[in-house]
XYZ file of C-alpha atoms in Angstrom:
162
model
C -59.856 -64.951 80.930
C -57.410 -66.995 83.213
C -58.114 -68.048 86.819
C -55.395 -70.103 88.439
C -56.261 -72.984 90.446
C -55.989 -73.141 94.178
C -52.553 -74.755 93.923
C -51.222 -71.583 91.919
C -53.151 -68.654 93.716
C -49.847 -67.565 95.412
C -47.059 -68.522 93.093
C -45.790 -68.010 89.600
C -46.864 -70.401 86.839
C -46.225 -70.699 82.956
C -48.654 -71.002 80.404
C -47.996 -71.804 76.751
C -50.063 -70.438 73.955
C -50.169 -71.687 70.325
C -51.965 -69.824 67.726
C -53.973 -70.882 64.629
C -51.209 -69.073 62.676
C -48.599 -71.287 64.143
C -47.223 -68.735 66.621
C -46.008 -69.724 70.021
C -45.980 -67.598 73.205
C -44.723 -68.659 76.691
C -46.082 -66.498 79.529
C -44.698 -66.542 83.088
C -47.714 -65.075 85.156
C -47.290 -64.172 88.852
C -50.796 -63.832 90.521
C -51.249 -60.685 92.542
C -54.412 -59.042 94.358
C -54.662 -56.139 91.787
C -57.242 -55.355 89.121
C -56.941 -57.475 86.110
C -55.215 -56.402 83.008
C -55.506 -57.245 79.196
C -52.320 -58.209 77.344
C -51.886 -58.042 73.814
C -49.521 -60.553 72.416
C -47.505 -59.135 69.253
C -44.975 -61.407 67.623
C -41.694 -59.964 66.966
C -41.580 -58.618 63.304
C -45.276 -58.355 63.074
C -45.992 -54.746 62.260
C -42.713 -54.091 60.501
C -44.120 -54.854 57.229
C -47.209 -52.541 57.889
C -44.720 -49.828 59.207
C -42.571 -50.035 56.174
C -45.643 -49.834 53.901
C -46.819 -46.617 55.804
C -43.199 -45.133 55.791
C -42.289 -46.101 52.135
C -45.755 -45.527 50.355
C -45.172 -41.837 49.873
C -42.344 -39.497 49.578
C -40.314 -39.137 52.789
C -41.376 -35.594 53.677
C -44.944 -36.605 53.447
C -44.471 -39.531 55.646
C -42.975 -37.414 58.378
C -45.891 -35.006 57.867
C -48.510 -37.787 58.333
C -46.746 -39.176 61.410
C -46.768 -35.734 62.986
C -50.379 -35.294 62.225
C -51.265 -38.934 63.686
C -49.399 -38.007 66.869
C -51.198 -34.693 67.207
C -54.584 -36.453 66.581
C -53.778 -39.445 68.891
C -54.096 -41.819 65.888
C -52.062 -44.856 65.218
C -50.266 -45.127 61.969
C -50.376 -48.498 60.162
C -47.729 -50.973 61.691
C -46.729 -48.741 64.509
C -46.691 -49.377 68.271
C -47.619 -46.672 70.576
C -46.291 -46.659 74.133
C -47.110 -44.144 76.972
C -44.074 -43.324 78.968
C -44.563 -43.784 82.728
C -41.231 -42.235 83.533
C -41.442 -39.573 86.247
C -38.329 -37.909 84.990
C -38.597 -34.215 84.290
C -35.933 -32.181 82.630
C -35.581 -28.615 83.395
C -34.575 -26.180 80.627
C -33.063 -23.285 82.766
C -35.515 -22.050 85.275
C -38.177 -21.584 82.890
C -39.418 -24.782 81.195
C -39.926 -28.385 82.404
C -39.959 -31.077 79.765
C -41.324 -34.577 79.898
C -41.371 -37.385 77.553
C -45.209 -38.625 77.365
C -45.602 -40.891 74.363
C -43.496 -42.945 71.958
C -44.729 -43.981 68.344
C -42.171 -46.767 67.199
C -42.149 -47.531 63.574
C -39.657 -49.377 61.448
C -37.224 -46.541 60.480
C -38.829 -43.754 62.220
C -39.738 -42.953 65.780
C -42.255 -40.289 66.962
C -41.978 -38.648 70.490
C -44.491 -36.555 72.221
C -42.958 -34.079 74.981
C -45.066 -32.068 77.421
C -43.385 -28.718 77.907
C -44.599 -26.548 80.901
C -43.844 -22.843 81.311
C -42.892 -22.207 84.965
C -42.929 -18.517 84.537
C -45.692 -15.920 85.244
C -44.969 -14.430 81.801
C -45.535 -15.872 78.392
C -42.389 -17.435 76.684
C -41.431 -17.873 73.092
C -39.724 -21.063 72.345
C -37.885 -22.240 69.107
C -37.962 -25.673 67.652
C -34.296 -25.633 67.045
C -33.733 -25.728 70.838
C -35.014 -29.486 70.801
C -32.888 -30.649 67.943
C -30.601 -33.623 68.124
C -28.569 -35.370 65.534
C -31.175 -38.107 64.604
C -34.046 -35.487 64.409
C -35.917 -35.341 61.166
C -38.790 -33.023 62.182
C -40.020 -30.933 65.125
C -43.515 -29.341 65.625
C -45.067 -27.368 68.472
C -48.702 -26.710 69.343
C -47.550 -23.210 69.439
C -44.394 -21.084 69.780
C -45.532 -19.106 72.577
C -46.471 -20.776 75.925
C -48.765 -18.746 78.171
C -47.796 -18.390 81.925
C -47.954 -21.566 83.810
C -49.312 -23.447 80.794
C -48.187 -26.439 78.870
C -48.092 -27.343 75.209
C -46.813 -30.510 73.287
C -43.826 -30.796 71.234
C -43.820 -33.564 68.435
C -40.457 -35.042 67.334
C -39.640 -37.411 64.567
C -36.204 -39.122 64.903
C -34.638 -41.831 62.705
C -33.341 -45.161 64.104
C -29.935 -44.638 62.471
Protein backbone atom coordinates (compact mmCIF):
# COMPACT_ATOMS: atom_id res chain seq x y z
CA UNK A 1 0.00 0.00 0.00
CA UNK A 2 1.45 3.37 -1.04
CA UNK A 3 0.01 6.67 0.14
CA UNK A 4 1.77 9.81 -1.15
CA UNK A 5 2.50 12.60 1.32
CA UNK A 6 0.60 15.87 1.00
CA UNK A 7 3.41 17.32 -1.15
CA UNK A 8 2.83 14.62 -3.82
CA UNK A 9 -0.98 14.33 -3.74
CA UNK A 10 -1.32 16.20 -7.05
CA UNK A 11 1.90 15.50 -8.93
CA UNK A 12 3.82 12.53 -10.25
CA UNK A 13 6.58 10.94 -8.19
CA UNK A 14 9.06 8.12 -8.65
CA UNK A 15 9.63 5.15 -6.37
CA UNK A 16 12.50 2.68 -6.55
CA UNK A 17 11.96 -0.93 -5.54
CA UNK A 18 14.76 -3.39 -4.79
CA UNK A 19 13.80 -7.02 -4.18
CA UNK A 20 15.47 -9.66 -2.04
CA UNK A 21 16.47 -11.43 -5.27
CA UNK A 22 18.43 -8.39 -6.41
CA UNK A 23 15.93 -7.12 -8.97
CA UNK A 24 15.32 -3.39 -9.37
CA UNK A 25 12.17 -1.60 -10.50
CA UNK A 26 11.55 2.10 -11.08
CA UNK A 27 7.94 3.26 -11.09
CA UNK A 28 6.63 6.67 -12.07
CA UNK A 29 3.32 7.09 -10.25
CA UNK A 30 0.75 9.78 -10.96
CA UNK A 31 -1.90 10.13 -8.21
CA UNK A 32 -5.50 10.19 -9.41
CA UNK A 33 -8.83 10.14 -7.65
CA UNK A 34 -9.79 6.66 -8.79
CA UNK A 35 -10.11 3.26 -7.14
CA UNK A 36 -6.81 1.67 -6.19
CA UNK A 37 -5.21 -0.96 -8.38
CA UNK A 38 -2.85 -3.84 -7.76
CA UNK A 39 0.34 -3.98 -9.79
CA UNK A 40 2.24 -7.17 -10.42
CA UNK A 41 5.87 -6.49 -11.28
CA UNK A 42 7.36 -9.20 -13.47
CA UNK A 43 10.97 -8.80 -14.56
CA UNK A 44 11.78 -9.27 -18.24
CA UNK A 45 12.76 -12.83 -18.98
CA UNK A 46 11.01 -14.29 -15.94
CA UNK A 47 8.46 -16.76 -17.19
CA UNK A 48 10.39 -17.46 -20.40
CA UNK A 49 12.14 -20.41 -18.75
CA UNK A 50 8.85 -21.78 -17.45
CA UNK A 51 7.10 -21.14 -20.76
CA UNK A 52 9.93 -22.97 -22.52
CA UNK A 53 9.45 -25.92 -20.15
CA UNK A 54 5.71 -25.95 -20.90
CA UNK A 55 6.28 -25.71 -24.65
CA UNK A 56 9.16 -28.21 -24.85
CA UNK A 57 8.21 -30.81 -22.23
CA UNK A 58 6.02 -32.77 -24.62
CA UNK A 59 5.56 -33.29 -28.34
CA UNK A 60 4.66 -30.16 -30.32
CA UNK A 61 1.10 -31.28 -31.18
CA UNK A 62 0.36 -32.12 -27.54
CA UNK A 63 1.68 -28.73 -26.40
CA UNK A 64 -0.74 -26.99 -28.78
CA UNK A 65 -3.64 -29.15 -27.56
CA UNK A 66 -2.79 -28.31 -23.95
CA UNK A 67 -2.60 -24.60 -24.75
CA UNK A 68 -6.03 -24.67 -26.42
CA UNK A 69 -7.47 -26.65 -23.49
CA UNK A 70 -6.03 -24.10 -21.05
CA UNK A 71 -7.60 -21.24 -23.05
CA UNK A 72 -10.99 -22.97 -23.11
CA UNK A 73 -10.83 -23.57 -19.35
CA UNK A 74 -9.48 -20.12 -18.46
CA UNK A 75 -6.32 -21.69 -17.02
CA UNK A 76 -2.82 -20.24 -17.20
CA UNK A 77 -0.12 -22.47 -18.69
CA UNK A 78 3.16 -22.38 -16.79
CA UNK A 79 5.23 -19.32 -17.72
CA UNK A 80 2.53 -17.72 -19.87
CA UNK A 81 1.19 -14.19 -19.45
CA UNK A 82 -2.53 -13.67 -19.97
CA UNK A 83 -3.77 -10.29 -21.14
CA UNK A 84 -7.38 -9.24 -21.57
CA UNK A 85 -7.79 -7.02 -24.64
CA UNK A 86 -9.66 -3.78 -23.99
CA UNK A 87 -9.70 -2.83 -27.66
CA UNK A 88 -13.17 -1.85 -28.81
CA UNK A 89 -12.34 -2.79 -32.43
CA UNK A 90 -14.79 -5.27 -33.92
CA UNK A 91 -14.17 -6.72 -37.36
CA UNK A 92 -17.09 -7.56 -39.60
CA UNK A 93 -16.98 -10.63 -41.81
CA UNK A 94 -19.50 -9.81 -44.50
CA UNK A 95 -22.82 -8.73 -43.00
CA UNK A 96 -23.12 -11.91 -40.99
CA UNK A 97 -20.38 -12.09 -38.33
CA UNK A 98 -18.69 -9.74 -35.88
CA UNK A 99 -15.25 -10.80 -34.62
CA UNK A 100 -13.42 -9.34 -31.65
CA UNK A 101 -10.12 -10.30 -30.00
CA UNK A 102 -10.76 -10.80 -26.28
CA UNK A 103 -7.73 -12.49 -24.66
CA UNK A 104 -4.08 -13.16 -25.46
CA UNK A 105 -1.95 -15.95 -23.95
CA UNK A 106 1.68 -14.96 -24.47
CA UNK A 107 4.30 -17.73 -24.29
CA UNK A 108 7.88 -18.03 -25.43
CA UNK A 109 7.33 -19.44 -28.94
CA UNK A 110 3.54 -19.67 -29.08
CA UNK A 111 0.74 -17.17 -28.63
CA UNK A 112 -2.87 -18.10 -27.92
CA UNK A 113 -5.71 -15.84 -28.99
CA UNK A 114 -9.36 -16.01 -27.98
CA UNK A 115 -11.82 -14.31 -30.31
CA UNK A 116 -15.53 -13.76 -29.76
CA UNK A 117 -17.59 -14.41 -32.90
CA UNK A 118 -21.16 -13.09 -33.01
CA UNK A 119 -23.81 -14.19 -35.47
CA UNK A 120 -25.68 -11.05 -36.59
CA UNK A 121 -28.26 -13.05 -38.56
CA UNK A 122 -31.68 -14.37 -37.61
CA UNK A 123 -30.69 -17.82 -38.88
CA UNK A 124 -27.99 -20.28 -37.72
CA UNK A 125 -24.64 -19.99 -39.51
CA UNK A 126 -22.10 -22.69 -40.29
CA UNK A 127 -18.49 -21.55 -40.09
CA UNK A 128 -15.24 -23.18 -41.08
CA UNK A 129 -11.98 -22.86 -39.10
CA UNK A 130 -10.09 -22.33 -42.37
CA UNK A 131 -11.75 -18.91 -42.73
CA UNK A 132 -9.63 -17.69 -39.80
CA UNK A 133 -6.28 -19.08 -40.90
CA UNK A 134 -3.26 -16.80 -41.35
CA UNK A 135 0.36 -17.61 -42.23
CA UNK A 136 1.65 -18.18 -38.67
CA UNK A 137 -1.42 -20.15 -37.50
CA UNK A 138 -0.60 -23.48 -35.85
CA UNK A 139 -4.11 -24.50 -34.70
CA UNK A 140 -7.69 -23.26 -34.57
CA UNK A 141 -10.56 -24.54 -32.47
CA UNK A 142 -14.17 -23.37 -32.30
CA UNK A 143 -16.72 -23.89 -29.52
CA UNK A 144 -19.02 -25.18 -32.25
CA UNK A 145 -19.16 -24.91 -36.05
CA UNK A 146 -22.79 -23.73 -36.02
CA UNK A 147 -23.64 -20.42 -34.39
CA UNK A 148 -27.29 -20.05 -33.40
CA UNK A 149 -29.12 -16.88 -34.49
CA UNK A 150 -27.93 -13.72 -32.69
CA UNK A 151 -25.60 -15.86 -30.51
CA UNK A 152 -21.85 -15.88 -30.00
CA UNK A 153 -19.11 -18.47 -29.71
CA UNK A 154 -15.37 -18.39 -29.07
CA UNK A 155 -12.59 -19.13 -31.51
CA UNK A 156 -9.24 -20.28 -30.07
CA UNK A 157 -6.21 -19.74 -32.28
CA UNK A 158 -2.56 -20.65 -31.65
CA UNK A 159 0.06 -18.80 -33.66
CA UNK A 160 3.84 -18.94 -33.61
CA UNK A 161 6.07 -15.95 -32.97
CA UNK A 162 7.99 -16.53 -36.22
